PDB file of N, CA and C in Angstrom:
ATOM      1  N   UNK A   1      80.691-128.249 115.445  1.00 45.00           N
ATOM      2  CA  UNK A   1      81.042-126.969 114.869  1.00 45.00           C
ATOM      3  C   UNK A   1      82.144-127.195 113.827  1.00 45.00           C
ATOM      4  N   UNK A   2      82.041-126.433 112.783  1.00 52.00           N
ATOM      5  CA  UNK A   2      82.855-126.956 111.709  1.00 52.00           C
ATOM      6  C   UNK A   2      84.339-126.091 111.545  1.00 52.00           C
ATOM      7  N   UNK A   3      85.401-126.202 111.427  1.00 63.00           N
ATOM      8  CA  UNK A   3      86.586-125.456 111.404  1.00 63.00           C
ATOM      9  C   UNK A   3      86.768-124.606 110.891  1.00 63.00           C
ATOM     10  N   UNK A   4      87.336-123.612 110.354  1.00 61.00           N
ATOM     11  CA  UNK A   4      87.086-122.771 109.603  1.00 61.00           C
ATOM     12  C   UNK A   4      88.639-122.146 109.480  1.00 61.00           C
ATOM     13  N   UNK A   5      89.350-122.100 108.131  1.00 80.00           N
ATOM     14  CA  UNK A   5      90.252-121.768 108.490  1.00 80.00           C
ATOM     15  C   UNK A   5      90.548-121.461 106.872  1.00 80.00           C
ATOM     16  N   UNK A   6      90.978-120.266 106.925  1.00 90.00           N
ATOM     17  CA  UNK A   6      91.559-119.657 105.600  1.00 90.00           C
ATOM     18  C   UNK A   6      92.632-119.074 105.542  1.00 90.00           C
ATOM     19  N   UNK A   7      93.621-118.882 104.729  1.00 93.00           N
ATOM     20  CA  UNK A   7      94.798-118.932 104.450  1.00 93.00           C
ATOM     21  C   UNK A   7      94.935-117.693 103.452  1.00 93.00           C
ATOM     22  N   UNK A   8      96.085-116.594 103.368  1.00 94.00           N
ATOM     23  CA  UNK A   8      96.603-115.701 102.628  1.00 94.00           C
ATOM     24  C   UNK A   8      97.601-115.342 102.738  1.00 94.00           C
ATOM     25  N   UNK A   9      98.408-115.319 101.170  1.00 94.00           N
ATOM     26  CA  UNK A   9      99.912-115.152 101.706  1.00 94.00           C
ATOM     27  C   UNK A   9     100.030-113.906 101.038  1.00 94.00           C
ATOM     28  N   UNK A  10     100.773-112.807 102.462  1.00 94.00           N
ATOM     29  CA  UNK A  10     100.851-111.529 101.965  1.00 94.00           C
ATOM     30  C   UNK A  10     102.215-111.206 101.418  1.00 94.00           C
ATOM     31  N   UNK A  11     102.355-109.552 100.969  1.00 92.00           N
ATOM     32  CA  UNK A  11     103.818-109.207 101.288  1.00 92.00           C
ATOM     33  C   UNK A  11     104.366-109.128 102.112  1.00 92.00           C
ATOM     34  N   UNK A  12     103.977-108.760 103.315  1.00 90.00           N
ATOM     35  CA  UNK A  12     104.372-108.464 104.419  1.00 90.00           C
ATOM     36  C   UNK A  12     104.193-110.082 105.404  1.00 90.00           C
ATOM     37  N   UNK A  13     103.225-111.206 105.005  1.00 92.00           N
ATOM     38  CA  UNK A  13     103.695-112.002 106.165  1.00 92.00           C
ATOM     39  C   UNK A  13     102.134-113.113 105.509  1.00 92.00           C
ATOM     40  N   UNK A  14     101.563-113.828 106.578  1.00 93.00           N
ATOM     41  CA  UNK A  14     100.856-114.672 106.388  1.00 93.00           C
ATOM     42  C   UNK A  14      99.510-114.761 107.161  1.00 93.00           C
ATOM     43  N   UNK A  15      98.194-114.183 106.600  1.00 94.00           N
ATOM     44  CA  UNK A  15      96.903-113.815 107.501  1.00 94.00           C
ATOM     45  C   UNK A  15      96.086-114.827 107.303  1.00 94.00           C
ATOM     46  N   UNK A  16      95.389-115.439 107.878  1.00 91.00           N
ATOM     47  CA  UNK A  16      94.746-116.527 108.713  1.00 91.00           C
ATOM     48  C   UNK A  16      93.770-116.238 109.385  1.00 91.00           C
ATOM     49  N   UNK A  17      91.928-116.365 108.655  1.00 91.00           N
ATOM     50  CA  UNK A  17      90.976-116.443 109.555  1.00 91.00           C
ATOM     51  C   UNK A  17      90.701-117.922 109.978  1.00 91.00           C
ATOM     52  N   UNK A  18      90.535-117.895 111.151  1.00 89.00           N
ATOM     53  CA  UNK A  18      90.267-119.230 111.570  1.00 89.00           C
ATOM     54  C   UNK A  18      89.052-119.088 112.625  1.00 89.00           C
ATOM     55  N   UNK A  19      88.792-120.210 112.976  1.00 79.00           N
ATOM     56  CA  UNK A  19      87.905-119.900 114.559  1.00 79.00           C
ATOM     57  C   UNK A  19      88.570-119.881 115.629  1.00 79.00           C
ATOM     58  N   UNK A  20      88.231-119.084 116.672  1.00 75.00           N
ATOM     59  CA  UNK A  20      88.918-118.924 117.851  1.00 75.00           C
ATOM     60  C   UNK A  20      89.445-120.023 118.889  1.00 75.00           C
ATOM     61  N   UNK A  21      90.156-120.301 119.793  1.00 66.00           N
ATOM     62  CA  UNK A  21      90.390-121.151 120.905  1.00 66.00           C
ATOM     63  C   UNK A  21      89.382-121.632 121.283  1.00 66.00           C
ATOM     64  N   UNK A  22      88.793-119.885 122.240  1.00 63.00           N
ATOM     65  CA  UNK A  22      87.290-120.090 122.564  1.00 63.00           C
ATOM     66  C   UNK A  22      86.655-118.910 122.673  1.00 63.00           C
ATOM     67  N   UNK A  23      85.618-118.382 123.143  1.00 63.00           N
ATOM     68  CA  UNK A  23      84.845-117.670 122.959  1.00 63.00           C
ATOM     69  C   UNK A  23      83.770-117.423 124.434  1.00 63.00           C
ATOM     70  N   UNK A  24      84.062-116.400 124.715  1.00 66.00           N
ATOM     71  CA  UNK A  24      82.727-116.120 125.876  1.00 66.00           C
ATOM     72  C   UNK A  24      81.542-115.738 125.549  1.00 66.00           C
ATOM     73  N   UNK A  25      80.248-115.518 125.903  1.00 69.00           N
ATOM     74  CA  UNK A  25      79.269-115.092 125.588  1.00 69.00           C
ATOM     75  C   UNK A  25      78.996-114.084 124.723  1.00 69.00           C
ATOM     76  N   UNK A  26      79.476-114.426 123.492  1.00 66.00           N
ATOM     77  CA  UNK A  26      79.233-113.504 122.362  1.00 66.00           C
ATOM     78  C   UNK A  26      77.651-113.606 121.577  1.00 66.00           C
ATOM     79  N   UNK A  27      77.227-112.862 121.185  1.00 71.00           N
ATOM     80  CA  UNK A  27      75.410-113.321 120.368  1.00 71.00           C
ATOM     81  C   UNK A  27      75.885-113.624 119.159  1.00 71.00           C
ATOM     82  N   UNK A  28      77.203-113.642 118.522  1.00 72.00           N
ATOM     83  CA  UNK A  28      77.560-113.894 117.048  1.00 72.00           C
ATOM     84  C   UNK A  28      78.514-114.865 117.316  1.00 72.00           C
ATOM     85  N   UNK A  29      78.545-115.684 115.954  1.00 79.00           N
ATOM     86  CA  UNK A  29      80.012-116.620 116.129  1.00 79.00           C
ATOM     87  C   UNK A  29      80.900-115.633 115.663  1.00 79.00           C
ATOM     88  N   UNK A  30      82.479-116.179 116.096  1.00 82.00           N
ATOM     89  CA  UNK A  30      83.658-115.020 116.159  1.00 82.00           C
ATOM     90  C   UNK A  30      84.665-115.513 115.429  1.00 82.00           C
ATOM     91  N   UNK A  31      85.506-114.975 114.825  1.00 87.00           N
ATOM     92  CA  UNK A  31      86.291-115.554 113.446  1.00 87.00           C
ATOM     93  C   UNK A  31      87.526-114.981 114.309  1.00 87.00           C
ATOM     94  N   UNK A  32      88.660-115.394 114.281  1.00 89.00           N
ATOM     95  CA  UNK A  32      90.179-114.514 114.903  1.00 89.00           C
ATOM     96  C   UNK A  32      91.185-114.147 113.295  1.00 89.00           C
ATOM     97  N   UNK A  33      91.294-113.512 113.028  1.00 91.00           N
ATOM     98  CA  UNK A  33      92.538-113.141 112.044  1.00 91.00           C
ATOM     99  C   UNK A  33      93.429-113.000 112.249  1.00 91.00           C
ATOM    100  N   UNK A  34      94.476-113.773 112.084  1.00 91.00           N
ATOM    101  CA  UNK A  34      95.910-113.604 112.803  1.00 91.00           C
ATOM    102  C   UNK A  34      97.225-113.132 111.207  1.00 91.00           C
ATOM    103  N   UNK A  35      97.914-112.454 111.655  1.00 92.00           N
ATOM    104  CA  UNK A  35      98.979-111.958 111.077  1.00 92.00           C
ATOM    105  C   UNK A  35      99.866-112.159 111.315  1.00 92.00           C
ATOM    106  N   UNK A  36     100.607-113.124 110.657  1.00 91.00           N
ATOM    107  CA  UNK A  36     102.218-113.921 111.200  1.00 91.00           C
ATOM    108  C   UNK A  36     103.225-112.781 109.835  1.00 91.00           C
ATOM    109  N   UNK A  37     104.229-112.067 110.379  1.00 90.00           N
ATOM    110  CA  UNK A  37     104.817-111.643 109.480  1.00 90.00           C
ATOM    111  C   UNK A  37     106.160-112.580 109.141  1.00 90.00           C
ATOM    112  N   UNK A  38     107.008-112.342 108.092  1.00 87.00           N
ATOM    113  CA  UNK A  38     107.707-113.138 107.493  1.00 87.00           C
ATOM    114  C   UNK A  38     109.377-113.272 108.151  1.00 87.00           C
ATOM    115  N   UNK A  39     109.355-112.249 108.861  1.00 80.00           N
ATOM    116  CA  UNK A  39     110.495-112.148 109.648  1.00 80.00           C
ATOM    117  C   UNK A  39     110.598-111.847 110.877  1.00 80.00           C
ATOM    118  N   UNK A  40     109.613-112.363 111.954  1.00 74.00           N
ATOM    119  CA  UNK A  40     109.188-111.873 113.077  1.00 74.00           C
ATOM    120  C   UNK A  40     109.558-113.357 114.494  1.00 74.00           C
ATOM    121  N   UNK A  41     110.268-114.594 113.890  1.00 76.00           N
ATOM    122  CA  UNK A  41     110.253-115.384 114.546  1.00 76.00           C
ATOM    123  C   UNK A  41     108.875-116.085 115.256  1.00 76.00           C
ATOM    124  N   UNK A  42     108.057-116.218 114.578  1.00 70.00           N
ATOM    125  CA  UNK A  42     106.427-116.961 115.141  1.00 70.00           C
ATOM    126  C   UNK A  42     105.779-115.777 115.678  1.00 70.00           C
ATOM    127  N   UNK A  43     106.422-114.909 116.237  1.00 79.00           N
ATOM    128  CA  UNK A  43     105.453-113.556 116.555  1.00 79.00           C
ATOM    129  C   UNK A  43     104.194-113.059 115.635  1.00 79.00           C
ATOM    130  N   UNK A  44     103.213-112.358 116.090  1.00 83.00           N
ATOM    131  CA  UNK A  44     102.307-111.928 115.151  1.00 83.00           C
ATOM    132  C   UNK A  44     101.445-110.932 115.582  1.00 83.00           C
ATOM    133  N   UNK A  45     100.058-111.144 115.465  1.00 87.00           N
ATOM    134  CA  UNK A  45      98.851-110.069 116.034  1.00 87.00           C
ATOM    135  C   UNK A  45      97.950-110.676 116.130  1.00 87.00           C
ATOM    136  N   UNK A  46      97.102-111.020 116.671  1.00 87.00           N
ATOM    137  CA  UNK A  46      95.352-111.471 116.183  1.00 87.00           C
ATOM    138  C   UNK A  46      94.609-110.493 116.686  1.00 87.00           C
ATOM    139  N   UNK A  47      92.979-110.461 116.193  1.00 89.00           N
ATOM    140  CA  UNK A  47      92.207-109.965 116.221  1.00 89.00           C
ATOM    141  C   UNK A  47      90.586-110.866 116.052  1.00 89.00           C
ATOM    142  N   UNK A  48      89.705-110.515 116.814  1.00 87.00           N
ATOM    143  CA  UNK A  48      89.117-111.271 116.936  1.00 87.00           C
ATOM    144  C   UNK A  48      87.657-110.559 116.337  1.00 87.00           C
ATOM    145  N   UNK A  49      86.732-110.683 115.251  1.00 87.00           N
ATOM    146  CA  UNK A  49      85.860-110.471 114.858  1.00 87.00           C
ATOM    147  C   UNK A  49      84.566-111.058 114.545  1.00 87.00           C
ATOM    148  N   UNK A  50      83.611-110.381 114.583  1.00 85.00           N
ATOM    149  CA  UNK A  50      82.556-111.164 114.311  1.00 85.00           C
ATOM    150  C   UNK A  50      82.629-112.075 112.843  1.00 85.00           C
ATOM    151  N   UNK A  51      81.621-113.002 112.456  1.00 84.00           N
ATOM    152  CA  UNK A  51      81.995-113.780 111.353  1.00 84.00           C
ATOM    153  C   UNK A  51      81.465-112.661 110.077  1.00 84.00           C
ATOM    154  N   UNK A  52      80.462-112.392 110.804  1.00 84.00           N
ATOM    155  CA  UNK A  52      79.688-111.298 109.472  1.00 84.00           C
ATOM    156  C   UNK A  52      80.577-110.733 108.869  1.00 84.00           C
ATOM    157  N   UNK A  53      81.525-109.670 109.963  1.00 87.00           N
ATOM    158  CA  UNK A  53      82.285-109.229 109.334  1.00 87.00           C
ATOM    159  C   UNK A  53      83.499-108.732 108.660  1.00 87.00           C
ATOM    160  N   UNK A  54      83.437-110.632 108.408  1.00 85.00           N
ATOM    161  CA  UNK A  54      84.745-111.280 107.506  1.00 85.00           C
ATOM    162  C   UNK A  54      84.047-111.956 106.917  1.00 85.00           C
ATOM    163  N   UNK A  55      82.904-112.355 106.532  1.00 85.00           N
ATOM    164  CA  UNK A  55      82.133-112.862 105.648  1.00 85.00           C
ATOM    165  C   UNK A  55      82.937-112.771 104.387  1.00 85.00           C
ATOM    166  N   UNK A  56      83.287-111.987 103.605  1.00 90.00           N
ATOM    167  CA  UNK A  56      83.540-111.601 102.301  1.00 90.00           C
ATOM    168  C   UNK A  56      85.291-111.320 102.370  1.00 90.00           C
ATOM    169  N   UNK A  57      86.305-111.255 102.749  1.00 92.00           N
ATOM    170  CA  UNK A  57      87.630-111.400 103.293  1.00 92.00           C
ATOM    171  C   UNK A  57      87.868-111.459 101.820  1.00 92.00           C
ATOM    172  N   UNK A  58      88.670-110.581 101.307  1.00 93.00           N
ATOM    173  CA  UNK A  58      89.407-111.329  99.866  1.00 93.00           C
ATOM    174  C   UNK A  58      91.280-110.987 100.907  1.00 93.00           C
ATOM    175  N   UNK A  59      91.873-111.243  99.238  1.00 95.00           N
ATOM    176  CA  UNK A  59      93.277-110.655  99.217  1.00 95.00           C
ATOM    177  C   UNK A  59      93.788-109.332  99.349  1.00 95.00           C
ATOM    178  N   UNK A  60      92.572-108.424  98.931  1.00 95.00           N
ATOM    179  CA  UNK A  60      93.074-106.965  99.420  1.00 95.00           C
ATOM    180  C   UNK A  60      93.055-106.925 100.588  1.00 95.00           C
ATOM    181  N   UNK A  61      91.402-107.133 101.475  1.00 93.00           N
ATOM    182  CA  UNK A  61      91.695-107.324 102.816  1.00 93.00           C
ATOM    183  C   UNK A  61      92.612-107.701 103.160  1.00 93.00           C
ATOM    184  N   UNK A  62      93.239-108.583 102.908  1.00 94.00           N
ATOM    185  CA  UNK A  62      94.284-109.491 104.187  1.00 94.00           C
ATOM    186  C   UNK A  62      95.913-108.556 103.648  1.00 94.00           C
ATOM    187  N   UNK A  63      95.835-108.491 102.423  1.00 95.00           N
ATOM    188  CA  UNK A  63      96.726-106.901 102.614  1.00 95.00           C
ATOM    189  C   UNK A  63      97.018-106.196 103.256  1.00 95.00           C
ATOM    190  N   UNK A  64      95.636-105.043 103.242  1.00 94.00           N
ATOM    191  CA  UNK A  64      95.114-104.072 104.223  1.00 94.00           C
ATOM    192  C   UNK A  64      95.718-104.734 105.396  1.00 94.00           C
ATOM    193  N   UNK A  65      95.018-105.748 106.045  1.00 92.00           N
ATOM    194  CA  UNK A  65      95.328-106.236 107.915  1.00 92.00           C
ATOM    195  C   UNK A  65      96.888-106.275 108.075  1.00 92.00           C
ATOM    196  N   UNK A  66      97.253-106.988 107.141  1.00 93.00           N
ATOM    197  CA  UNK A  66      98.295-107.157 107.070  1.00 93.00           C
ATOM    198  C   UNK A  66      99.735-106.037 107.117  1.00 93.00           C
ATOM    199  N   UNK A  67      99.289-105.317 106.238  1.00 91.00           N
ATOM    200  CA  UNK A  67      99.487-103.822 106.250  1.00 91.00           C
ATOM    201  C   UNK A  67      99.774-103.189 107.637  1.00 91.00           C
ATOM    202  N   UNK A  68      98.844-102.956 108.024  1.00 90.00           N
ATOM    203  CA  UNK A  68      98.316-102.090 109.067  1.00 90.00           C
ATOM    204  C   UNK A  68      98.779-102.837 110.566  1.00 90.00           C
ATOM    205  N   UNK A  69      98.807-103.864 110.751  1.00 88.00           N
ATOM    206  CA  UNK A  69      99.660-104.637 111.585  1.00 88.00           C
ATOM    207  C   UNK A  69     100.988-104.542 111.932  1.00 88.00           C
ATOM    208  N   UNK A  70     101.789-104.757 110.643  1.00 86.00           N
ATOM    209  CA  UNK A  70     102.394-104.640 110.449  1.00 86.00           C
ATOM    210  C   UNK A  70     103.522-103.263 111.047  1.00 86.00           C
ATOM    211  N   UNK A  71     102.726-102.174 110.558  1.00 83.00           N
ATOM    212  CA  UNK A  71     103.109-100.839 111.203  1.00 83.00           C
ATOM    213  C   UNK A  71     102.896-100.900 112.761  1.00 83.00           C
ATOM    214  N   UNK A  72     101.913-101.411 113.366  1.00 79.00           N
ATOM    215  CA  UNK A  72     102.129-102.072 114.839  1.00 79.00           C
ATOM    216  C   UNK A  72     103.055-102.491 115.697  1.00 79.00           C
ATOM    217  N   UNK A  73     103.462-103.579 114.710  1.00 76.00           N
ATOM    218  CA  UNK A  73     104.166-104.416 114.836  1.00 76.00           C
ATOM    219  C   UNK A  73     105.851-103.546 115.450  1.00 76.00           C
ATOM    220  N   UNK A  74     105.523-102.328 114.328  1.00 71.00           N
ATOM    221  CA  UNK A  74     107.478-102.033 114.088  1.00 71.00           C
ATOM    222  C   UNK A  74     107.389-100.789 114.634  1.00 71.00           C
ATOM    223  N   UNK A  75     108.515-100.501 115.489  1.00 64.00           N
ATOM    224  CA  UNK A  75     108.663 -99.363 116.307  1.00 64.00           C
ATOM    225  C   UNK A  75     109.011 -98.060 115.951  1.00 64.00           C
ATOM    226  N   UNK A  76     108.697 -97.252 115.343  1.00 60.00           N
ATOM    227  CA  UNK A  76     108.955 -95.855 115.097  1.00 60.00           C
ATOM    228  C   UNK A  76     109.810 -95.352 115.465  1.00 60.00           C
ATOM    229  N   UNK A  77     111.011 -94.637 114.760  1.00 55.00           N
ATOM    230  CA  UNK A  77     111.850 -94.294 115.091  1.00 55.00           C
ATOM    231  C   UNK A  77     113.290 -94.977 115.767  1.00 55.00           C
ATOM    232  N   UNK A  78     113.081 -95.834 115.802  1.00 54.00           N
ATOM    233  CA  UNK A  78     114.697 -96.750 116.222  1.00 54.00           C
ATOM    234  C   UNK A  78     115.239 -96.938 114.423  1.00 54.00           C
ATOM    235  N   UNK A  79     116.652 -97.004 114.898  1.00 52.00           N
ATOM    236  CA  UNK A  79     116.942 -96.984 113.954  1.00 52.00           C
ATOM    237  C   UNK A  79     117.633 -98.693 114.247  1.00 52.00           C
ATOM    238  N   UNK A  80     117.641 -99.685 113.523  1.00 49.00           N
ATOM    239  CA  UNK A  80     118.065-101.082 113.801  1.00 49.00           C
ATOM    240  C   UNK A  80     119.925-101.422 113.278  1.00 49.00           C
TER     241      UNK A  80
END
């Protein structure tokens, strides 16, 4: 099986499709997207998707994920 691993550097941090650890009985191969943000100490998010559909992944995408993670990531309302 061949590696698969792509690289994007966002504003917000650094998104990464790769292939998974591992995988249980899925009928598709599974791609993981992970979101390392830039100030989070190695912390991040992944998500685990079919390959189809990340087939086509540009830089807006990994924006977008990135994006949207991101707001996940950060807690509403505290003030730091």
């Amino acid at each position: 099986m061949n590696k698969i691993t792509t690289t994007f550097s966002t504003k917000q941090g650094v998104v990464t499709l790769s292939d998974p650890f591992f995988t249980l009985m899925h009928d598709h191969q599974q791609i993981e997207v992970t979101y390392k943000p830039n100030n989070y100490n190695g912390w991040g998010v992944c998500k685990t998707l079919n390959a189809i559909e990340v087939s086509d992944f540009t830089q807006a995408d990994a924006e977008l994920f990135a994006s949207t993670a991101d707001s996940k990531l950060r807690l509403q309302g505290y003030a730091a």
